[in-house]
mmCIF file of C-alpha atoms in Angstrom:
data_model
loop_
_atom_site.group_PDB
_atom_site.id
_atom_site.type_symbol
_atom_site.label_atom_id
_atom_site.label_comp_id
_atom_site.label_asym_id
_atom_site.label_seq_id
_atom_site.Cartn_x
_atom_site.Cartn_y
_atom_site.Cartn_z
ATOM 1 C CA UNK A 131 -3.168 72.416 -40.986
ATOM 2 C CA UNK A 132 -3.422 68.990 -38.832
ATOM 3 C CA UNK A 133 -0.622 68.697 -36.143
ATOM 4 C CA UNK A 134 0.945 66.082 -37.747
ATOM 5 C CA UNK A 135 0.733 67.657 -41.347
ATOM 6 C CA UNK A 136 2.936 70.298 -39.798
ATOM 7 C CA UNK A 137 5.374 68.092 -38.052
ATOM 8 C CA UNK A 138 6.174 66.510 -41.473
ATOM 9 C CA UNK A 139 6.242 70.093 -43.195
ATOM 10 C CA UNK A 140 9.054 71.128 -40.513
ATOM 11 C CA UNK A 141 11.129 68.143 -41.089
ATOM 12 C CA UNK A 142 10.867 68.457 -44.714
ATOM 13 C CA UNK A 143 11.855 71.771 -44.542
ATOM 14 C CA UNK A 144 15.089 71.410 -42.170
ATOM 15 C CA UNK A 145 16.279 68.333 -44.586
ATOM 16 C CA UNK A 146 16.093 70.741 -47.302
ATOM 17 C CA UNK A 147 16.376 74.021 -46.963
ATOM 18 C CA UNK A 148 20.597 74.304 -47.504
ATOM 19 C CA UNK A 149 21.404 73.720 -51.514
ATOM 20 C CA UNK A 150 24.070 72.745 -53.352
ATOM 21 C CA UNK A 151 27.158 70.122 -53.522
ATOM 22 C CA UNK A 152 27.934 70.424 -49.051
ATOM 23 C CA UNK A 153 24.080 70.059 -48.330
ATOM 24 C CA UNK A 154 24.277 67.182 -50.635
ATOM 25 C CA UNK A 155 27.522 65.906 -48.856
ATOM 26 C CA UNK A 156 25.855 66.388 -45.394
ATOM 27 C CA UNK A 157 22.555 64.315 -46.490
ATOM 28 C CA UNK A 158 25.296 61.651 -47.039
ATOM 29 C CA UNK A 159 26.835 61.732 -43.773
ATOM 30 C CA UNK A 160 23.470 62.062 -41.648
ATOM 31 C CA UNK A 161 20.703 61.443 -43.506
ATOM 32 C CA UNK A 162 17.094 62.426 -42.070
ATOM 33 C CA UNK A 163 14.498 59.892 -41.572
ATOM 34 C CA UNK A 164 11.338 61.378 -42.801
ATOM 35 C CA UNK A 165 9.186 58.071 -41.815
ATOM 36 C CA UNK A 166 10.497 58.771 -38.272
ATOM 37 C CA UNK A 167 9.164 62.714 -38.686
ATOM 38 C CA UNK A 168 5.937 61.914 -36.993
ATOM 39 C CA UNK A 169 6.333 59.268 -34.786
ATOM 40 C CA UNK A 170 9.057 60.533 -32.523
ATOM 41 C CA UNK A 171 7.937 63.733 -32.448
ATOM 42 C CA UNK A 172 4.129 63.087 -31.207
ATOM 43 C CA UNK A 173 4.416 61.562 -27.850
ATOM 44 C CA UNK A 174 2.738 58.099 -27.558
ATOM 45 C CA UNK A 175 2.530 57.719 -31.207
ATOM 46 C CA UNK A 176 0.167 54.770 -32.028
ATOM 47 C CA UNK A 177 0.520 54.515 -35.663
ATOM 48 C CA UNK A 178 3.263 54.588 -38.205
ATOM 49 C CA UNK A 179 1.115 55.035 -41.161
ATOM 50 C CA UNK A 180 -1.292 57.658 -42.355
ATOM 51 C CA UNK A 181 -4.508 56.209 -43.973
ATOM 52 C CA UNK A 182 -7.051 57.685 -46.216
ATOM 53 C CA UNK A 183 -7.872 61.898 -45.819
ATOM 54 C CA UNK A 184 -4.736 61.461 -43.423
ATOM 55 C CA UNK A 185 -1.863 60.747 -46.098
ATOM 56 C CA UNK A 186 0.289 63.289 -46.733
ATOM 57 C CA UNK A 187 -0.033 64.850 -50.510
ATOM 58 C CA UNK A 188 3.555 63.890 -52.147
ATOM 59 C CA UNK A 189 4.833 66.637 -54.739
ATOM 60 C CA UNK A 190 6.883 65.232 -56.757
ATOM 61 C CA UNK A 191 5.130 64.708 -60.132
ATOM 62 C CA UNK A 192 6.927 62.420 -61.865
ATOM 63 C CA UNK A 193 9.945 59.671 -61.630
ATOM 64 C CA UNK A 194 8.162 58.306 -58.456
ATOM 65 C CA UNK A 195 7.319 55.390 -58.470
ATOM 66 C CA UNK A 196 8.528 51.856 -56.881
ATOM 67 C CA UNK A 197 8.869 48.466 -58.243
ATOM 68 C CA UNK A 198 8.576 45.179 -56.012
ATOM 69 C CA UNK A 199 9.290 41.923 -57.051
ATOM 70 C CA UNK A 200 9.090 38.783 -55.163
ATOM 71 C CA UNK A 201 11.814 36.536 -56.165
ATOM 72 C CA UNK A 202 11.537 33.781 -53.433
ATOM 73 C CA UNK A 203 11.566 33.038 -49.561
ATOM 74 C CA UNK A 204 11.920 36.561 -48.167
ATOM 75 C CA UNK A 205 13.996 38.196 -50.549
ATOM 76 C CA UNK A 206 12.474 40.571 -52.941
ATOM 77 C CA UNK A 207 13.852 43.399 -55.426
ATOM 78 C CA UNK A 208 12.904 46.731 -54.916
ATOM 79 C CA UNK A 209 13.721 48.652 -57.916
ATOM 80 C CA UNK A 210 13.758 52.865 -57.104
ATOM 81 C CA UNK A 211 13.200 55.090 -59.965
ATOM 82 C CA UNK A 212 16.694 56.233 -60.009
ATOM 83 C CA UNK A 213 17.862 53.103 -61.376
ATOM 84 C CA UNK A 214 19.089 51.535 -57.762
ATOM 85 C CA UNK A 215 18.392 48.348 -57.372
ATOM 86 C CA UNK A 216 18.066 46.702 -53.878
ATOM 87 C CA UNK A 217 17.652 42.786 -53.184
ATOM 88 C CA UNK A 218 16.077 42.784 -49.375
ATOM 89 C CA UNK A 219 17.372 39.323 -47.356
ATOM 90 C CA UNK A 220 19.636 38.137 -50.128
ATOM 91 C CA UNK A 221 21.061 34.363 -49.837
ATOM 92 C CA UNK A 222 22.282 34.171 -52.681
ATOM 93 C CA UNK A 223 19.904 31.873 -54.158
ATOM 94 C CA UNK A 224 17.159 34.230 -55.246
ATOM 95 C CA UNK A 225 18.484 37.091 -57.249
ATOM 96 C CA UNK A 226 17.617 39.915 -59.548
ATOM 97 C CA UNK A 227 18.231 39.494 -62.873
ATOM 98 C CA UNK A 228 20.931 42.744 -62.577
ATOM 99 C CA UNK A 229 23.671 42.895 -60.116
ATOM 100 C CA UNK A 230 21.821 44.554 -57.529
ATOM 101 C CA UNK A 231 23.794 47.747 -55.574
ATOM 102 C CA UNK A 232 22.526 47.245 -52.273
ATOM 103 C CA UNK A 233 21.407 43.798 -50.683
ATOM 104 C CA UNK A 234 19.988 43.604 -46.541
ATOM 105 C CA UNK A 235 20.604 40.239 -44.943
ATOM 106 C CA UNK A 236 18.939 39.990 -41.624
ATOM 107 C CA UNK A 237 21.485 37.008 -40.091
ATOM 108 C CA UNK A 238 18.509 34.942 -38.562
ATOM 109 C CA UNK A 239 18.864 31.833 -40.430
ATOM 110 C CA UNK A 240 21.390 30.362 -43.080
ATOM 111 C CA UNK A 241 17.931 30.714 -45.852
ATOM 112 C CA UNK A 242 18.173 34.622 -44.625
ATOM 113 C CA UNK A 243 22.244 35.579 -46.025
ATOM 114 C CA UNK A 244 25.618 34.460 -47.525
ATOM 115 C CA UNK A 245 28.712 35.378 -46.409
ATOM 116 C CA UNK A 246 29.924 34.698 -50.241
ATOM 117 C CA UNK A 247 27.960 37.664 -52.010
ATOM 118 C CA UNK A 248 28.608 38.543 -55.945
ATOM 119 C CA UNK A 249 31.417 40.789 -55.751
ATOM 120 C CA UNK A 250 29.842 43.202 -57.846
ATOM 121 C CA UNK A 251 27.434 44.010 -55.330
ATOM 122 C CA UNK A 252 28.284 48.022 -54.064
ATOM 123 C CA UNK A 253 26.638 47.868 -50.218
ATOM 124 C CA UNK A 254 26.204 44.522 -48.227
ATOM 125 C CA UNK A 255 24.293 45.169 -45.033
ATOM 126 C CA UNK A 256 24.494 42.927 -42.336
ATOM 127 C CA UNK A 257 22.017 43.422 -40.208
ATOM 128 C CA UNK A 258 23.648 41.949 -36.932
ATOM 129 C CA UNK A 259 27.295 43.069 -35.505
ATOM 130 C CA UNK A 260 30.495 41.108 -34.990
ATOM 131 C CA UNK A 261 30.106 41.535 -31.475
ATOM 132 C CA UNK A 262 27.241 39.203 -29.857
ATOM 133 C CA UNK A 263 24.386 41.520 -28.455
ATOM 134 C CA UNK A 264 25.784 44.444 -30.044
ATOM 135 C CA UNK A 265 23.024 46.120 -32.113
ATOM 136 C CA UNK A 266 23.861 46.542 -35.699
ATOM 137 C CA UNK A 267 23.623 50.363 -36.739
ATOM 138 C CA UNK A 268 22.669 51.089 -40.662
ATOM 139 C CA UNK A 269 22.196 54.753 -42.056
ATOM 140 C CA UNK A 270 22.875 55.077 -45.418
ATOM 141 C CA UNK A 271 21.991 56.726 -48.487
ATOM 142 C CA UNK A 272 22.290 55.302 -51.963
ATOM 143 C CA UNK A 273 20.736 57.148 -54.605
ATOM 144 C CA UNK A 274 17.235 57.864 -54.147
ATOM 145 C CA UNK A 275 17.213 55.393 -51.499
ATOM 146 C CA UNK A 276 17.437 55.814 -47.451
ATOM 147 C CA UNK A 277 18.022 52.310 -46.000
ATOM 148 C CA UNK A 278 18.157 51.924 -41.941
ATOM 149 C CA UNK A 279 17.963 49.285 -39.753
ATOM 150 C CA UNK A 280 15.790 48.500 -36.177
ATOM 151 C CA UNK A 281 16.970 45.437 -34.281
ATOM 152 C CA UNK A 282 14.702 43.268 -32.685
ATOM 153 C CA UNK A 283 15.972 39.781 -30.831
ATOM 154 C CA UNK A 284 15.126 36.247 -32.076
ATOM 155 C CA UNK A 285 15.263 33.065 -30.470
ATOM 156 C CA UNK A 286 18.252 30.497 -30.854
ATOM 157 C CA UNK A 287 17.760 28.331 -34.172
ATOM 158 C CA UNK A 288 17.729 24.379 -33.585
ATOM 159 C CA UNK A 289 16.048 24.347 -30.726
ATOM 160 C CA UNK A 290 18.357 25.677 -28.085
ATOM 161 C CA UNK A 291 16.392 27.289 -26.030
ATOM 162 C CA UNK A 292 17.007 31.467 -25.219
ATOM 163 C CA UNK A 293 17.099 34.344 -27.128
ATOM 164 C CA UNK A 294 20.044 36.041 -29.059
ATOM 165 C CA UNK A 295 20.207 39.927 -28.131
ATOM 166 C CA UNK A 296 19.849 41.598 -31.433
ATOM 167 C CA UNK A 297 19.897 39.606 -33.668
ATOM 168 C CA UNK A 298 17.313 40.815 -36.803
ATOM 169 C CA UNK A 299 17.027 43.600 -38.277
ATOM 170 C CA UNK A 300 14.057 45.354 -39.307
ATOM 171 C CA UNK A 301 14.850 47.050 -42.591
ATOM 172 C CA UNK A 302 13.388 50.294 -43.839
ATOM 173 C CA UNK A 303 13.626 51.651 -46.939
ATOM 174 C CA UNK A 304 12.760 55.578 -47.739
ATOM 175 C CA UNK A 305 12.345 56.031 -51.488
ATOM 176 C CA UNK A 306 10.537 59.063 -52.814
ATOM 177 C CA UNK A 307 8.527 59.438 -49.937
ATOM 178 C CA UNK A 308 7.489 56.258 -49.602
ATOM 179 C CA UNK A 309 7.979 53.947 -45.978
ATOM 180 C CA UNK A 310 9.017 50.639 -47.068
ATOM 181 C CA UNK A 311 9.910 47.990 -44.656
ATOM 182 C CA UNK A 312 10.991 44.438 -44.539
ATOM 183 C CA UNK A 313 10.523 42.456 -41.314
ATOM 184 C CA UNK A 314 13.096 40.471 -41.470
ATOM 185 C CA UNK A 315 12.645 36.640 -39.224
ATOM 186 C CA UNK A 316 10.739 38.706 -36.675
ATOM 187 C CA UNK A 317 10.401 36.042 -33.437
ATOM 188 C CA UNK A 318 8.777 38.429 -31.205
ATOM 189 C CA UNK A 319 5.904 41.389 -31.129
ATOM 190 C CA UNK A 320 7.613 44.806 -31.274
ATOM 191 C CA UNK A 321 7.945 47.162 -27.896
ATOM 192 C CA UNK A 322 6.753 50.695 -28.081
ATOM 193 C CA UNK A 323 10.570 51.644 -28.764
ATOM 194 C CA UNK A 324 10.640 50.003 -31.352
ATOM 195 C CA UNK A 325 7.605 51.323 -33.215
ATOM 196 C CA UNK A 326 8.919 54.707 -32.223
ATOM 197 C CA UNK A 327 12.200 53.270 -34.336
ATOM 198 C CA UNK A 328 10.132 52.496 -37.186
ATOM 199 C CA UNK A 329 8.305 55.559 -37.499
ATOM 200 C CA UNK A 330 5.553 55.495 -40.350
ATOM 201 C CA UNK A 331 5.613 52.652 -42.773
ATOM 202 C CA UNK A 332 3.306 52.929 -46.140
ATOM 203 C CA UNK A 333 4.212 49.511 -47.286
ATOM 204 C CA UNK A 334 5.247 46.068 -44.977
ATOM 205 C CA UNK A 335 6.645 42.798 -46.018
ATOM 206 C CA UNK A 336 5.435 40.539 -43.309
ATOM 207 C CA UNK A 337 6.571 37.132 -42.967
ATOM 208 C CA UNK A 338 3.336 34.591 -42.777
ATOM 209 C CA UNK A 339 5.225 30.942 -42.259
ATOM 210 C CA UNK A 340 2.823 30.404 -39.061
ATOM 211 C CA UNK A 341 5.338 30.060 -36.327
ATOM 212 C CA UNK A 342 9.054 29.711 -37.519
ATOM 213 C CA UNK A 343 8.791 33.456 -36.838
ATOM 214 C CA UNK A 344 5.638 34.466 -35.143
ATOM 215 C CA UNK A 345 2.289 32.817 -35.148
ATOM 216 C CA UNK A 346 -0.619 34.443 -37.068
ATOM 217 C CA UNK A 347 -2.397 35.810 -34.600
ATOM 218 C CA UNK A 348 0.605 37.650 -32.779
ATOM 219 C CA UNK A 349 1.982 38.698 -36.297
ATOM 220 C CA UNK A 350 -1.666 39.873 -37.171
ATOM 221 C CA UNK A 351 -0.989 42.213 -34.542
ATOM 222 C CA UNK A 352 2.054 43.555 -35.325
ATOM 223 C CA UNK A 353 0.322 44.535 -38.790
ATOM 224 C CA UNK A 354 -2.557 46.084 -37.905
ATOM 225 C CA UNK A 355 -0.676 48.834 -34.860
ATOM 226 C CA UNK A 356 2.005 49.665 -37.786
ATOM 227 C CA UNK A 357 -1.414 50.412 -40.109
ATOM 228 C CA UNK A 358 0.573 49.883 -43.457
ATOM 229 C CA UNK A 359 -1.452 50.714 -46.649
ATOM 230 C CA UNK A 360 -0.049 47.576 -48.664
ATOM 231 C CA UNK A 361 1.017 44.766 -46.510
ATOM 232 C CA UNK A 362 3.229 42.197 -49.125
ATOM 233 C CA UNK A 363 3.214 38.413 -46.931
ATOM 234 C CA UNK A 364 6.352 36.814 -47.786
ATOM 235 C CA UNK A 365 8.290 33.672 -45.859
ATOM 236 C CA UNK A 366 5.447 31.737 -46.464
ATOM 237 C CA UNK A 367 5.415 27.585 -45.903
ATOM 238 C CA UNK A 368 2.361 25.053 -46.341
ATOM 239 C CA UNK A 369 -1.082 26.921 -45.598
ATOM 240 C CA UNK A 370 -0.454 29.580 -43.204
ATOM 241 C CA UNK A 371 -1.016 32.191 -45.134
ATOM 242 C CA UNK A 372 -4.554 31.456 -45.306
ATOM 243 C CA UNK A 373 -4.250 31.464 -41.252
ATOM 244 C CA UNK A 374 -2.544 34.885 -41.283
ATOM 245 C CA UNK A 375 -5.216 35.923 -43.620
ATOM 246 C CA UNK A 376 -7.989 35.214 -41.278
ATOM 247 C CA UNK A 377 -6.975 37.351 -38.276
ATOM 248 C CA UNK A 378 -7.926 40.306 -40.558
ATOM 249 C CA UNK A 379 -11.690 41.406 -40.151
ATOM 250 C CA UNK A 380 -13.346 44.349 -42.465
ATOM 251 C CA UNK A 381 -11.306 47.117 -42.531
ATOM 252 C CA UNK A 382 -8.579 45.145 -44.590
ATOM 253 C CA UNK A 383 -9.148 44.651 -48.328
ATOM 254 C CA UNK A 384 -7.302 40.962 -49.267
ATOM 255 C CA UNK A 385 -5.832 40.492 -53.190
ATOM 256 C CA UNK A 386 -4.151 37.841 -55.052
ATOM 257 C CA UNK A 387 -1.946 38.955 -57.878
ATOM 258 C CA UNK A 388 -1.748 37.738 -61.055
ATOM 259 C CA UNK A 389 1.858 37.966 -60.917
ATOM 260 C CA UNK A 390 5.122 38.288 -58.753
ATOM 261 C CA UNK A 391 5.466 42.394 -58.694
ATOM 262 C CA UNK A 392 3.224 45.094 -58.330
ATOM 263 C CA UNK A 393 4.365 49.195 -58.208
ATOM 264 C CA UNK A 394 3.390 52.095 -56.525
ATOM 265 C CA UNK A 395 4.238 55.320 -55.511
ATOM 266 C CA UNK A 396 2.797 58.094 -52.335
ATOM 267 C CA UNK A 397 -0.426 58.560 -54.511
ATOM 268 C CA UNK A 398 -0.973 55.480 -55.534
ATOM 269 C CA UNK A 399 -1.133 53.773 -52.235
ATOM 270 C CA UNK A 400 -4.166 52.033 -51.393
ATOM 271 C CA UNK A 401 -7.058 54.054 -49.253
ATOM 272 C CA UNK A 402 -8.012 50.841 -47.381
ATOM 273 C CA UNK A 403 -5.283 48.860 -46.156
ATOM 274 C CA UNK A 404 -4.888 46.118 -48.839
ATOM 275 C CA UNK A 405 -2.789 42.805 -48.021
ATOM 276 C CA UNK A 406 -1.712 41.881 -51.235
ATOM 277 C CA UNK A 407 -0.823 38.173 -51.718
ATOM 278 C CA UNK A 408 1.925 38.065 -55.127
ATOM 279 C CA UNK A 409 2.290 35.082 -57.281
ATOM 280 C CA UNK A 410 4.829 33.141 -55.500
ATOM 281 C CA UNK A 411 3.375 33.587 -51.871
ATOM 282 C CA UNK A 412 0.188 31.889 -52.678
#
């Protein structure tokens, strides 16, 4: 058994090796990250994805797999097989067609949340605190879904100048063994603590708007050290997609969808990392 193979097969087995209604009560209070298994337990981790021969064999059978929808600007659904429906960067203005339970908001721009959400909605998570600086802390477990937060800092809007301590989040979503994160208005490349945060990520929702975040080339970057299997752009405006597009050489695969969802599940994950443009981004 590889090294890593056997780090993931001891976390596995400490999440779940006590049954029954209290180990289901402790999951809730302190859930474990399994896309985290790896990467803070190898030191220097350089990857937060396995690829190919590398990818863990999921066993689960059935009820696994995940639906993603892009329904505008950054905000997409992601629809677990449990039923729970999440809405990632809601405004307000794009929404599923069902109350979703959970919606992320990442705070870095007015497009990006609402402070008026539908009051149906279970679990609004802000993903900046009340006090300035203060990093926002998310653990929670909904369902079949494990939804965490890593902060990263962003630059003032409007042109003031600066940076505001904290102040995206980086959402990740576990769902049936899948890594699923959102990027959120990323302004800046990530620091080897923060990969470390991230841990493995199987699929990545990247925005590619050529500079309100990060230009292509730096964002590029960002993409190919987190080695995602299925990299969704999203946040795009005018033509920089194609630009984001063209910082990727060979050993990416590129795909335009025929229409604005696609789903998968651990084994049906691309071998090759695919960047997979949906209808709506193009």
């Amino acid at each position: 058994m590889k090294p890593q193979h056997l780090v993931l097969a001891i976390a596995c087995l400490a999440a779940f090796t006590v049954s029954g209604p209290a180990a289901r009560a402790q999951q809730q209070r302190a859930p474990v990250s399994q896309c985290q298994a790896i990467a803070q337990t190898l030191p220097r981790a350089t990857f937060a994805s396995f690829s190919g021969s590398e990818q863990p064999e999921p066993t689960a059978t059935e009820g696994e797999d995940v639906k993603l929808t892009f329904l505008g600007h950054s905000t997409f659904e992601i629809d677990t097989p449990a039923g729970i429906v999440i809405a990632t960067d809601y405004n307000g203005w794009y929404r599923p067609a069902i109350t979703p339970d959970v919606v992320t908001m990442n705070k870095a721009h007015p497009t990006h949340f609402t402070l008026t959400p539908e009051p149906g909605i279970k679990h609004v998570l802000h993903g900046w605190s009340d006090v300035p600086g203060e990093a926002a802390k998310i653990d929670l477990v909904v369902g079949d879904a494990h939804i965490r937060n890593v902060t990263t800092d962003i630059r003032f809007s409007y042109g003031l100048g600066g940076s505001q301590q904290n102040g995206n989040s980086i959402f990740v979503f576990e769902i049936v063994g899948l890594c699923i994160g959102h990027l959120g208005h990323l302004h800046y490349e990530l620091t080897e603590t923060q990969y470390t945060e991230i841990g493995r990520l199987d699929v990545v929702m990247v925005p590619v708007d050529g500079g309100l975040t990060m230009g292509a080339d730096s964002m590029s970057r960002v993409i190919k050290r987190l080695r995602s299997s299925l990299i969704l752009p999203m946040h795009r405006r005018g033509p920089p997609v194609n630009a984001f597009l063209s910082m990727f050489g060979k050993d990416f695969d590129v795909a335009y969808a025929p229409d604005d969802s696609i789903t998968v599940s651990l084994r049906t994950l691309p071998k090759k990392p695919l960047i997979y443009v949906l209808k709506g981004v193009q």
